[in-house]
XYZ file of C-alpha atoms in Angstrom:
722
model
C 97.179 175.654 17.040
C 94.272 177.985 16.183
C 92.499 174.958 14.697
C 92.987 172.900 17.880
C 91.871 175.860 19.987
C 88.675 176.085 17.940
C 87.947 172.391 18.466
C 88.570 172.705 22.226
C 86.256 175.683 22.483
C 83.508 173.890 20.561
C 83.793 170.740 22.734
C 83.727 172.865 25.865
C 80.560 174.604 24.714
C 78.959 171.242 23.907
C 79.871 170.012 27.393
C 78.279 173.062 28.993
C 75.206 172.533 26.799
C 74.882 168.904 27.953
C 75.226 169.906 31.600
C 72.716 172.678 31.125
C 70.230 170.403 29.410
C 70.622 167.796 32.159
C 70.020 170.469 34.797
C 66.966 171.663 32.867
C 65.541 168.136 32.705
C 66.250 167.551 36.409
C 64.459 170.705 37.488
C 61.985 172.165 34.994
C 61.014 168.849 33.305
C 61.228 166.643 36.396
C 57.451 166.143 36.796
C 56.976 165.276 33.113
C 59.732 162.656 32.958
C 58.664 161.167 36.301
C 55.208 160.514 34.837
C 56.770 158.972 31.711
C 58.938 156.674 33.859
C 55.920 155.609 35.907
C 54.159 154.557 32.733
C 57.101 152.341 31.787
C 57.472 150.500 35.073
C 55.424 148.560 37.581
C 57.023 147.871 40.912
C 54.656 145.206 42.241
C 53.472 142.752 39.607
C 52.107 139.701 41.416
C 53.517 136.335 40.301
C 51.248 133.358 40.921
C 52.851 130.284 42.491
C 52.123 126.752 41.320
C 49.272 125.200 43.286
C 50.106 121.977 45.115
C 48.760 118.583 44.069
C 46.262 116.381 45.871
C 47.436 112.769 45.972
C 45.769 109.485 46.860
C 47.089 107.310 49.685
C 49.369 105.462 47.240
C 50.670 108.630 45.563
C 48.402 108.812 42.507
C 47.351 112.269 41.299
C 43.761 113.150 42.197
C 44.011 116.885 41.452
C 46.771 118.795 39.722
C 47.260 122.222 38.147
C 48.010 122.646 34.461
C 48.309 125.918 32.513
C 45.388 127.020 30.347
C 45.096 130.076 28.151
C 42.500 132.502 26.832
C 43.683 133.907 23.520
C 43.007 137.362 22.042
C 44.175 139.564 19.203
C 44.993 143.278 19.401
C 43.780 144.924 16.185
C 45.637 148.135 17.021
C 49.037 146.439 16.869
C 51.667 147.637 14.395
C 50.955 144.848 11.914
C 47.500 146.277 11.130
C 48.889 149.637 9.988
C 49.536 147.932 6.652
C 46.284 146.287 5.536
C 48.022 144.353 2.771
C 49.888 142.185 5.307
C 46.663 141.264 7.115
C 44.725 140.645 3.908
C 47.519 138.433 2.650
C 47.551 136.231 5.788
C 43.945 136.225 7.010
C 42.727 133.318 4.826
C 45.574 130.967 5.829
C 45.131 132.085 9.459
C 41.425 131.198 9.441
C 42.078 127.846 7.759
C 44.594 127.062 10.495
C 42.112 128.061 13.213
C 39.478 125.823 11.614
C 41.951 122.925 11.640
C 42.585 123.452 15.366
C 38.924 124.205 16.255
C 36.841 122.163 13.743
C 33.497 123.204 15.282
C 33.861 126.635 13.655
C 34.407 127.027 9.910
C 37.157 129.140 8.346
C 34.515 131.525 6.945
C 33.017 132.015 10.413
C 36.456 132.707 11.865
C 37.146 135.295 9.145
C 33.806 137.065 9.623
C 34.325 137.158 13.378
C 37.872 138.537 13.122
C 36.786 141.180 10.614
C 34.132 142.367 13.077
C 36.845 142.823 15.666
C 39.130 144.637 13.206
C 36.438 147.198 12.304
C 35.001 147.656 15.787
C 34.972 151.230 17.097
C 36.548 151.607 20.541
C 35.978 154.701 22.659
C 38.814 155.748 24.995
C 37.385 157.400 28.117
C 40.717 158.986 29.106
C 41.450 160.719 25.807
C 37.887 161.002 24.542
C 38.990 159.606 21.182
C 37.446 156.813 19.142
C 39.776 154.299 17.492
C 39.135 151.486 15.033
C 39.978 147.919 16.103
C 39.383 146.035 19.336
C 42.333 145.734 21.708
C 41.203 142.377 23.244
C 39.177 140.474 20.672
C 38.487 136.800 21.480
C 40.028 134.410 18.987
C 38.365 131.480 20.797
C 35.871 131.978 23.643
C 37.057 129.116 25.869
C 40.290 128.276 27.615
C 42.719 126.102 25.682
C 45.527 123.757 26.704
C 49.222 124.541 26.343
C 49.613 122.295 23.279
C 46.711 124.020 21.528
C 48.142 127.395 22.556
C 51.460 126.537 20.867
C 49.602 125.491 17.693
C 47.654 128.761 17.562
C 50.778 130.801 18.234
C 52.511 129.231 15.208
C 49.756 130.229 12.744
C 50.419 132.863 10.039
C 50.322 136.489 11.268
C 49.976 135.351 14.905
C 53.580 134.121 14.786
C 54.806 137.704 14.287
C 56.320 139.575 17.255
C 53.725 140.395 19.916
C 53.551 144.123 19.201
C 53.277 143.544 15.459
C 50.997 140.510 15.125
C 48.850 141.531 18.107
C 48.577 138.002 19.532
C 48.051 138.206 23.307
C 46.808 135.872 25.999
C 45.889 135.374 29.641
C 47.318 132.411 31.530
C 45.389 130.482 34.193
C 46.231 127.612 36.501
C 43.490 125.148 35.659
C 42.706 122.353 38.096
C 42.361 118.924 36.569
C 41.386 115.583 38.102
C 42.980 112.634 36.242
C 40.305 110.267 37.612
C 37.409 112.496 36.533
C 34.523 112.700 38.978
C 35.989 110.090 41.340
C 35.635 111.481 44.905
C 34.874 114.857 43.334
C 33.024 116.396 46.281
C 35.694 115.300 48.743
C 38.690 116.335 46.650
C 37.027 119.662 45.833
C 37.374 122.156 43.030
C 38.283 125.686 42.010
C 35.740 128.308 41.036
C 35.830 130.136 37.714
C 38.526 132.434 36.406
C 39.642 133.459 39.894
C 40.854 129.919 40.583
C 39.490 130.148 44.124
C 38.661 126.962 46.026
C 35.070 126.602 47.119
C 34.528 123.072 48.505
C 36.237 119.868 49.606
C 39.883 119.421 50.491
C 40.782 122.160 48.003
C 39.055 124.653 50.297
C 39.987 123.035 53.614
C 43.716 123.096 52.772
C 43.671 126.098 50.450
C 46.364 128.033 52.335
C 48.745 125.048 52.058
C 47.972 124.223 48.430
C 47.934 127.821 47.212
C 51.476 128.795 48.184
C 52.747 132.373 48.452
C 52.677 134.790 45.469
C 55.904 136.493 44.406
C 56.532 140.077 43.263
C 58.187 141.219 40.052
C 59.328 144.692 39.067
C 58.592 145.409 35.418
C 60.636 147.805 33.283
C 60.334 148.781 29.626
C 63.714 148.562 27.951
C 64.202 148.961 24.186
C 60.489 148.635 23.507
C 60.320 145.390 25.525
C 59.196 144.749 29.057
C 61.662 143.026 31.349
C 60.612 141.355 34.608
C 62.976 141.889 37.520
C 62.268 139.471 40.403
C 61.792 141.205 43.731
C 60.326 138.311 45.730
C 60.247 134.799 44.309
C 56.921 132.910 44.528
C 56.730 129.927 46.877
C 54.878 127.013 45.293
C 52.155 125.289 47.254
C 52.770 121.986 49.026
C 51.138 118.674 48.086
C 48.691 116.905 50.391
C 48.492 113.114 50.588
C 44.953 111.957 51.305
C 43.724 108.696 52.797
C 41.581 107.959 49.723
C 42.406 104.742 47.892
C 41.572 105.203 44.206
C 40.785 101.523 43.606
C 38.512 101.263 46.641
C 36.832 104.543 45.694
C 36.134 103.273 42.192
C 34.863 99.949 43.544
C 32.478 101.640 45.992
C 31.225 104.095 43.376
C 30.436 101.407 40.797
C 28.675 99.204 43.360
C 26.558 102.124 44.599
C 25.602 103.417 41.142
C 24.658 99.916 39.938
C 22.219 99.511 42.827
C 20.802 103.036 42.393
C 20.083 102.277 38.744
C 18.471 98.991 39.718
C 16.103 100.465 42.327
C 15.702 103.873 40.635
C 17.050 105.570 43.740
C 17.197 109.320 44.303
C 20.439 109.477 46.244
C 23.174 107.224 47.575
C 26.072 107.426 50.021
C 28.902 105.004 50.754
C 31.788 105.479 53.193
C 34.628 103.004 53.701
C 36.823 103.551 56.758
C 39.897 101.798 58.127
C 39.116 100.519 61.614
C 42.483 100.993 63.335
C 43.252 104.503 62.052
C 39.925 106.049 61.055
C 41.310 106.660 57.532
C 38.523 107.295 55.026
C 39.500 105.025 52.131
C 36.444 105.776 49.994
C 33.575 108.264 50.197
C 30.879 108.320 47.506
C 28.026 110.824 47.172
C 25.618 110.235 44.309
C 22.467 112.160 43.473
C 20.149 111.718 40.508
C 20.069 114.518 37.956
C 18.862 114.949 34.386
C 21.193 115.736 31.485
C 20.434 118.006 28.517
C 18.731 115.151 26.661
C 16.375 114.387 29.542
C 18.202 111.210 30.588
C 18.743 110.583 34.282
C 22.274 110.156 35.570
C 24.058 110.013 38.922
C 26.668 112.633 39.737
C 28.595 113.868 42.771
C 26.903 117.219 43.377
C 26.670 117.422 47.195
C 28.808 115.811 49.902
C 25.784 114.158 51.527
C 27.991 111.782 53.528
C 28.951 114.621 55.879
C 26.082 117.071 55.419
C 22.853 115.084 54.977
C 21.418 114.862 58.454
C 18.316 112.720 58.655
C 16.626 110.207 60.918
C 18.945 107.198 60.669
C 16.382 104.486 61.313
C 17.205 101.059 62.715
C 20.994 101.451 62.573
C 20.450 103.724 65.596
C 19.061 100.790 67.636
C 22.634 99.590 68.208
C 23.399 102.824 70.075
C 20.226 102.458 72.158
C 21.006 98.889 73.216
C 24.688 99.689 73.787
C 23.586 102.307 76.335
C 21.347 99.729 78.046
C 24.092 97.072 78.045
C 26.668 99.561 79.309
C 24.318 100.650 82.131
C 23.701 96.916 82.810
C 19.927 97.361 82.961
C 19.567 94.341 80.609
C 21.655 91.524 79.214
C 21.220 89.229 76.204
C 19.040 86.805 78.152
C 16.419 89.447 78.944
C 13.164 88.364 77.259
C 10.823 90.874 75.620
C 7.231 90.155 74.683
C 6.615 91.786 71.292
C 3.245 90.099 70.884
C 1.780 90.036 67.407
C 3.955 92.913 66.189
C 1.681 95.818 67.204
C 1.775 97.631 70.532
C 0.393 100.906 71.845
C 3.095 103.237 73.157
C 1.617 106.187 75.047
C -1.274 106.665 72.644
C 0.572 105.822 69.403
C 0.874 102.461 67.693
C 4.332 100.943 67.369
C 4.666 98.258 64.701
C 7.265 95.684 63.704
C 7.971 95.109 60.026
C 6.280 91.657 60.169
C 3.179 92.703 62.079
C 0.959 91.398 59.260
C 2.526 87.947 59.766
C 1.907 87.784 63.503
C 5.057 89.406 64.915
C 7.914 87.783 66.825
C 6.136 87.024 70.121
C 8.709 86.486 72.926
C 12.343 87.204 71.985
C 15.489 88.091 73.907
C 17.602 91.242 73.536
C 20.033 89.675 71.044
C 17.237 88.395 68.827
C 15.589 91.813 69.011
C 18.486 93.367 67.124
C 18.858 90.404 64.784
C 15.287 90.856 63.507
C 15.271 94.643 64.133
C 12.136 94.650 66.288
C 10.885 98.188 66.892
C 8.702 97.044 69.763
C 11.540 95.173 71.469
C 13.958 98.130 71.436
C 11.416 100.800 72.379
C 10.022 98.609 75.170
C 13.453 98.230 76.819
C 14.364 101.909 76.569
C 10.930 103.126 77.671
C 10.804 100.731 80.617
C 14.234 101.514 82.052
C 14.606 105.182 81.031
C 11.032 106.416 80.721
C 11.090 108.192 84.082
C 14.584 109.556 83.513
C 15.043 110.260 79.781
C 18.041 112.500 80.549
C 19.988 109.405 81.582
C 19.302 107.740 78.232
C 20.318 110.794 76.177
C 23.454 111.257 78.293
C 24.203 107.609 77.547
C 23.946 108.339 73.816
C 26.377 111.212 74.277
C 28.675 108.883 76.226
C 28.841 106.162 73.566
C 29.837 108.752 70.940
C 26.885 108.733 68.538
C 26.393 112.470 69.250
C 30.085 113.379 68.913
C 31.030 116.459 66.909
C 33.780 115.056 64.669
C 35.166 118.505 63.780
C 35.934 117.445 60.229
C 38.114 119.749 58.084
C 35.624 119.628 55.216
C 33.299 122.599 54.878
C 29.656 121.554 55.053
C 29.931 119.003 57.855
C 26.899 119.080 60.147
C 27.204 117.519 63.641
C 24.353 115.305 64.943
C 21.192 116.639 66.556
C 20.010 114.612 69.529
C 17.987 116.805 71.820
C 18.395 116.655 75.557
C 15.189 116.689 77.689
C 14.721 120.016 79.460
C 12.485 120.793 82.433
C 10.978 124.184 83.103
C 10.619 125.855 86.493
C 7.494 123.835 87.248
C 9.364 120.549 86.715
C 7.627 119.792 83.426
C 9.400 118.900 80.184
C 8.988 121.732 77.695
C 10.615 119.946 74.720
C 9.626 116.382 75.403
C 6.649 114.057 75.160
C 5.999 110.551 76.377
C 6.300 109.201 72.832
C 9.650 110.919 72.218
C 11.762 108.285 73.994
C 10.282 105.164 72.296
C 10.575 106.677 68.831
C 14.020 108.143 69.492
C 15.268 104.716 70.533
C 14.523 103.254 67.068
C 16.145 106.074 65.085
C 13.496 108.768 64.807
C 13.428 112.293 66.294
C 17.189 112.506 65.772
C 19.265 113.772 62.865
C 22.623 112.176 62.124
C 24.878 112.312 59.051
C 26.228 108.986 57.688
C 29.825 109.885 58.659
C 28.817 109.938 62.359
C 27.061 106.588 62.143
C 30.008 104.818 60.527
C 32.398 106.408 63.043
C 30.280 104.949 65.866
C 30.261 101.468 64.309
C 33.979 101.775 63.623
C 34.482 102.300 67.373
C 32.573 99.072 68.122
C 34.789 97.209 65.652
C 37.848 98.838 67.274
C 36.961 97.379 70.708
C 35.460 100.661 71.912
C 38.149 103.107 70.758
C 36.600 105.876 68.666
C 38.858 107.358 65.962
C 38.337 110.704 64.285
C 37.799 110.241 60.528
C 41.046 111.193 58.782
C 41.116 112.537 55.233
C 44.717 113.797 54.964
C 47.778 111.841 56.085
C 50.606 114.279 55.430
C 51.836 117.374 53.638
C 54.714 116.934 51.189
C 56.979 119.547 49.585
C 59.607 118.631 47.001
C 59.387 114.967 47.986
C 59.921 115.668 51.697
C 57.289 115.345 54.406
C 56.886 118.697 56.151
C 53.874 117.787 58.300
C 52.132 114.567 59.243
C 48.669 114.040 60.698
C 48.656 111.079 63.042
C 45.475 109.056 63.712
C 43.492 110.841 66.415
C 41.526 109.152 69.170
C 38.273 110.891 70.134
C 37.306 108.481 72.909
C 39.496 105.784 74.375
C 36.423 103.773 75.328
C 32.812 104.387 74.380
C 31.479 101.632 76.671
C 32.585 98.876 78.998
C 34.551 96.025 77.349
C 31.843 93.508 78.222
C 29.156 95.623 76.536
C 31.352 96.070 73.446
C 32.051 92.327 73.148
C 28.363 91.539 73.529
C 27.424 94.022 70.831
C 30.103 92.646 68.486
C 28.607 89.173 68.838
C 25.068 90.456 68.248
C 26.092 92.382 65.117
C 27.773 89.286 63.734
C 24.564 87.302 64.324
C 22.508 90.014 62.548
C 24.367 89.102 59.348
C 24.714 85.362 59.884
C 21.152 84.642 61.056
C 19.222 87.924 61.003
C 17.980 90.470 58.474
C 21.463 91.362 57.234
C 22.200 88.095 55.430
C 22.595 89.721 52.007
C 25.475 91.811 53.328
C 27.396 88.704 54.357
C 29.989 86.696 52.494
C 30.802 82.970 52.418
C 34.512 83.837 52.404
C 34.765 85.875 55.619
C 32.630 86.985 58.550
C 30.676 90.237 58.428
C 29.002 92.149 61.265
C 26.506 94.991 60.930
C 22.978 96.301 61.219
C 20.259 97.115 58.719
C 18.109 100.231 58.764
C 14.915 101.294 57.006
C 13.330 104.630 57.870
C 10.667 106.847 56.401
C 12.025 110.320 55.701
C 10.235 113.613 55.255
C 9.752 115.026 51.770
C 10.753 118.499 50.623
C 7.684 119.921 52.372
C 8.673 118.434 55.741
C 5.872 115.864 55.679
C 5.785 112.055 55.862
C 2.331 111.666 54.383
C 2.066 113.981 51.384
C 1.559 111.161 48.908
C 4.356 108.745 48.048
C 6.563 107.666 50.953
C 10.326 108.210 50.796
C 12.668 105.735 52.471
C 16.196 106.019 53.822
C 17.749 102.567 53.529
C 21.023 101.832 55.234
C 23.430 99.134 56.264
C 26.362 99.835 58.533
C 28.930 97.296 59.659
C 32.495 96.060 59.466
C 34.546 93.170 58.085
C 36.048 90.676 58.642
C 34.125 90.363 61.907
C 36.722 88.186 63.657
C 39.556 90.631 62.869
C 37.980 93.956 61.790
C 39.933 95.904 59.188
C 37.298 98.079 57.541
C 33.985 99.595 58.548
C 31.462 100.710 55.962
C 28.076 102.390 55.666
C 25.818 102.369 52.621
C 22.729 104.598 52.490
C 20.137 104.764 49.717
C 17.190 107.107 49.340
C 14.273 105.972 47.231
C 10.596 106.608 46.722
C 7.953 103.964 47.293
C 8.067 100.242 47.944
C 9.817 97.829 47.898
C 12.298 99.246 50.385
C 14.744 97.170 52.406
C 17.935 98.247 54.116
C 19.290 94.698 54.199
C 18.106 93.709 50.730
C 19.321 96.880 48.962
C 21.986 98.700 50.959
C 23.213 95.343 52.268
C 23.845 94.168 48.695
C 26.056 97.192 47.991
C 27.916 96.551 51.257
C 28.442 92.933 50.166
C 29.970 93.970 46.819
C 32.234 96.537 48.449
C 33.394 94.148 51.167
C 34.167 91.290 48.785
C 35.889 93.628 46.337
C 38.096 95.123 49.047
C 39.007 91.744 50.518
C 39.751 90.334 47.055
C 42.330 93.094 46.537
C 44.149 91.935 49.642
C 44.472 88.317 48.495
C 48.013 87.387 47.512
C 47.928 84.240 45.376
C 51.114 82.788 43.864
C 51.007 81.534 40.304
C 52.450 78.212 41.482
C 49.349 77.700 43.647
C 47.213 77.447 40.520
C 49.302 74.603 39.074
C 48.186 70.994 39.389
C 51.173 69.080 40.742
C 49.934 65.873 39.109
C 49.739 67.376 35.634
C 52.582 67.800 33.142
C 52.580 70.982 31.104
C 53.579 70.089 27.539
C 54.910 73.031 25.546
C 53.542 73.896 22.129
C 55.929 72.157 19.655
C 56.168 73.388 16.076
C 56.756 71.210 13.036
C 60.376 71.162 11.988
C 63.654 69.806 13.272
C 62.868 66.608 15.169
C 66.225 66.457 16.949
C 65.893 69.974 18.390
C 62.338 69.366 19.630
C 63.331 66.001 21.130
C 66.244 67.604 23.000
C 64.032 70.326 24.546
C 61.285 67.893 25.594
C 63.804 65.475 27.118
C 65.350 68.330 29.135
C 61.863 69.148 30.502
C 61.409 65.545 31.601
C 58.770 64.734 28.994
C 58.993 61.295 27.443
C 59.106 61.318 23.656
C 58.522 58.760 20.952
C 61.668 58.548 18.851
C 59.643 57.747 15.733
C 57.089 60.558 16.379
C 54.388 58.425 14.831
C 51.058 60.230 15.285
C 52.402 62.394 18.105
C 50.654 65.670 19.028
C 51.343 68.391 21.557
C 48.409 70.611 22.495
C 46.673 69.519 19.326
C 49.519 70.640 17.024
C 51.104 67.837 14.958
C 54.821 67.480 15.428
C 56.796 66.718 12.324
C 55.822 63.061 12.403
C 56.715 60.025 10.366
C 54.421 60.781 7.423
C 55.421 64.430 7.291
C 59.116 63.589 7.691
C 59.047 60.931 4.998
C 57.285 63.167 2.499
C 59.853 65.894 3.042
C 62.714 63.404 2.875
C 61.333 62.258 -0.484
C 61.107 65.901 -1.558
C 64.751 66.448 -0.600
C 65.813 63.421 -2.633
C 63.922 64.788 -5.622
C 66.075 67.896 -5.583
C 68.797 65.758 -7.094
C 66.494 64.855 -9.985
C 64.603 67.001 -12.424
C 61.402 66.844 -10.352
C 61.449 69.470 -7.590
C 58.077 69.642 -5.847
C 57.517 72.257 -3.123
C 57.219 70.717 0.367
C 54.458 71.475 2.889
C 55.918 73.766 5.613
C 52.634 74.563 7.393
C 53.060 74.374 11.167
C 56.845 74.845 11.085
C 58.756 77.650 12.673
C 60.285 80.326 10.457
C 63.835 78.956 10.758
C 63.015 75.415 9.577
C 60.569 76.556 6.882
C 62.978 79.044 5.315
C 65.859 76.513 5.361
C 63.782 73.821 3.693
C 62.335 76.068 0.968
C 65.678 77.663 0.149
C 67.125 74.210 -0.556
C 64.725 74.184 -3.515
C 66.140 77.447 -4.829
C 63.114 79.496 -3.754
C 63.273 83.066 -2.435
C 61.363 83.241 0.856
C 59.636 86.225 2.515
C 58.220 85.971 6.027
C 55.317 87.975 7.481
C 54.275 87.773 11.141
C 55.476 85.675 14.065
C 54.862 82.171 15.352
C 54.176 79.159 13.151
C 53.609 79.028 9.416
C 49.901 79.214 8.783
C 49.917 79.745 5.033
C 52.402 79.504 2.134
C 51.834 81.343 -1.147
C 53.206 78.495 -3.302
C 51.158 75.349 -2.657
C 52.819 72.079 -1.641
C 53.321 69.552 -4.447
C 53.799 72.176 -7.152
C 56.990 71.975 -9.268
C 59.510 74.406 -7.742
C 60.976 76.976 -10.112
C 64.373 78.335 -9.152
C 64.192 81.963 -8.036
C 60.409 81.911 -7.506
C 59.142 83.881 -4.494
C 57.275 82.099 -1.709
C 55.581 84.231 0.954
C 55.041 82.635 4.365
C 52.357 83.965 6.700
C 53.078 83.246 10.377
C 50.696 83.463 13.321
């Protein structure tokens, strides 16, 4: 009992000691241990969600996020306390890095890593200097996940994190499977912050980005454990209206023409008439690469942001206003004279003024030949005393409409309205303003507005807002859908629209837009050639710059697509119809060709009989197949051929029959099996006691043992089939 009492007393004292120590820690040491705990936990570690994808109209990936890594090494990790371990592994590590990154030798890797290992690092908090960098770059650029796994498996780096010192930063890198296709429209992410800065990436950033989550981090047994507090919500996918095939077609057609004419810039927009869906949008500008070679890249979304004087494509809007106001009709005759006319002190010229002009032409012919004098004469005569009415008409037909596009950088048109001061005089207007405005000068319009206006004409007057995104999808389910939006139910009276449709069709069939047409379907549209100001804001500082355009729709009798092509070039020759019209032609025919559905049976001549390719060999089998196909055969096969390949005919058959008979005698000559199938050739040769090996497929093209040679039993004959 005294022994048990002693044990009880000791245990009791230990218990009191534990309670006392706990009380001491809870009171006296509370501040110290609270600071230690704070160093071992983080209550709000942000967790990045996965960014949503951008898809084409048919579901193909146009932009997607993939993980990328920047890799470092911590030279103050536990593994570097023993130099022998590092020195033992460093050579094999550097050889492995050289194998993964061949542009840098193993010796260069070793020298670089040694610099990091001996670097002095000053700690501002403690005031101490330590040896070895904590975040030394193994490779300066981001690497893919597969490369990351390879690096992580290298000697020394495959040690536990706090021993080998291998550490990394993970990024969500944005990749476009189709490269630069529709790059400026799809958009991109900027730098290490992965922040969107243009295109659909920026316009729908809040939808694509998702919602970050929160993790609580605790250090347990020398390891950090993440405890989810709020789970991240991945971003949704957006389905665009872009058609990858049409985009590629438009881009190739535009770049080919730019290379041909040495153009500075080019734009092409393809839009679906009924819905306003933008199926293709191309923006090319000429740049110079590192070697001094010129190339065309998508650097600026000029289709929505490049406002300039549109030129003759604007004449359609001018005449549509006049037709809608019923001040003229197609029978109204205009005297253009010899192609030169004075308009309020300035000379207006037609493009053929050196050839004598067009003399007397009606309104329809005026647009067909794009007469500057004809258009400006009509507008000046009927609106000269009331220019406000003309400009209000332009606003009415929709050429001035602010499209309110979701893409950052869109610039709405500038068409100034005449303004009178208190004395009744125009303070922003001159007598020459109206004539020159009517033919596409003194206004600034982006290509997207022009094609939207023409699309409305093709759509019988209904103007649709250009649509870039059809719907938002999350986990395969549609969570939001953007329906086609009508801006104006009617831009002009039905009669005026029908008249303009007929005129635009004649521009291509019998006017200056012939090169945009197609012999396979009808095309309607209008050419445009305008001088544009240079970078100094001048038209006459040396070489003249031209803005060449063609805008129209196809097929004209049942419009499905509208399209605009704009080219900017320096110097002559310059022709909207002959240059931009050619690109339009290629795009239109390419798009329509994709919609053709031709059956294979349609390509077959009903009067012809397709004879299959018949191999040499078993006559009975070949005869049975040909008879079943309804092809008459010659039972003797004398001199018969199918597709130029001799069938085992009389001569061939007899020679082989003779060879078979000789197997019963001492003379065994090897038969000719060229042209036979593998089955017949192997059977025949094996009857001579030969061992046969077959290489390839098809018919026997070559045999290693020549025909006519005495066959030796057990000899090997190799057959080559093709």
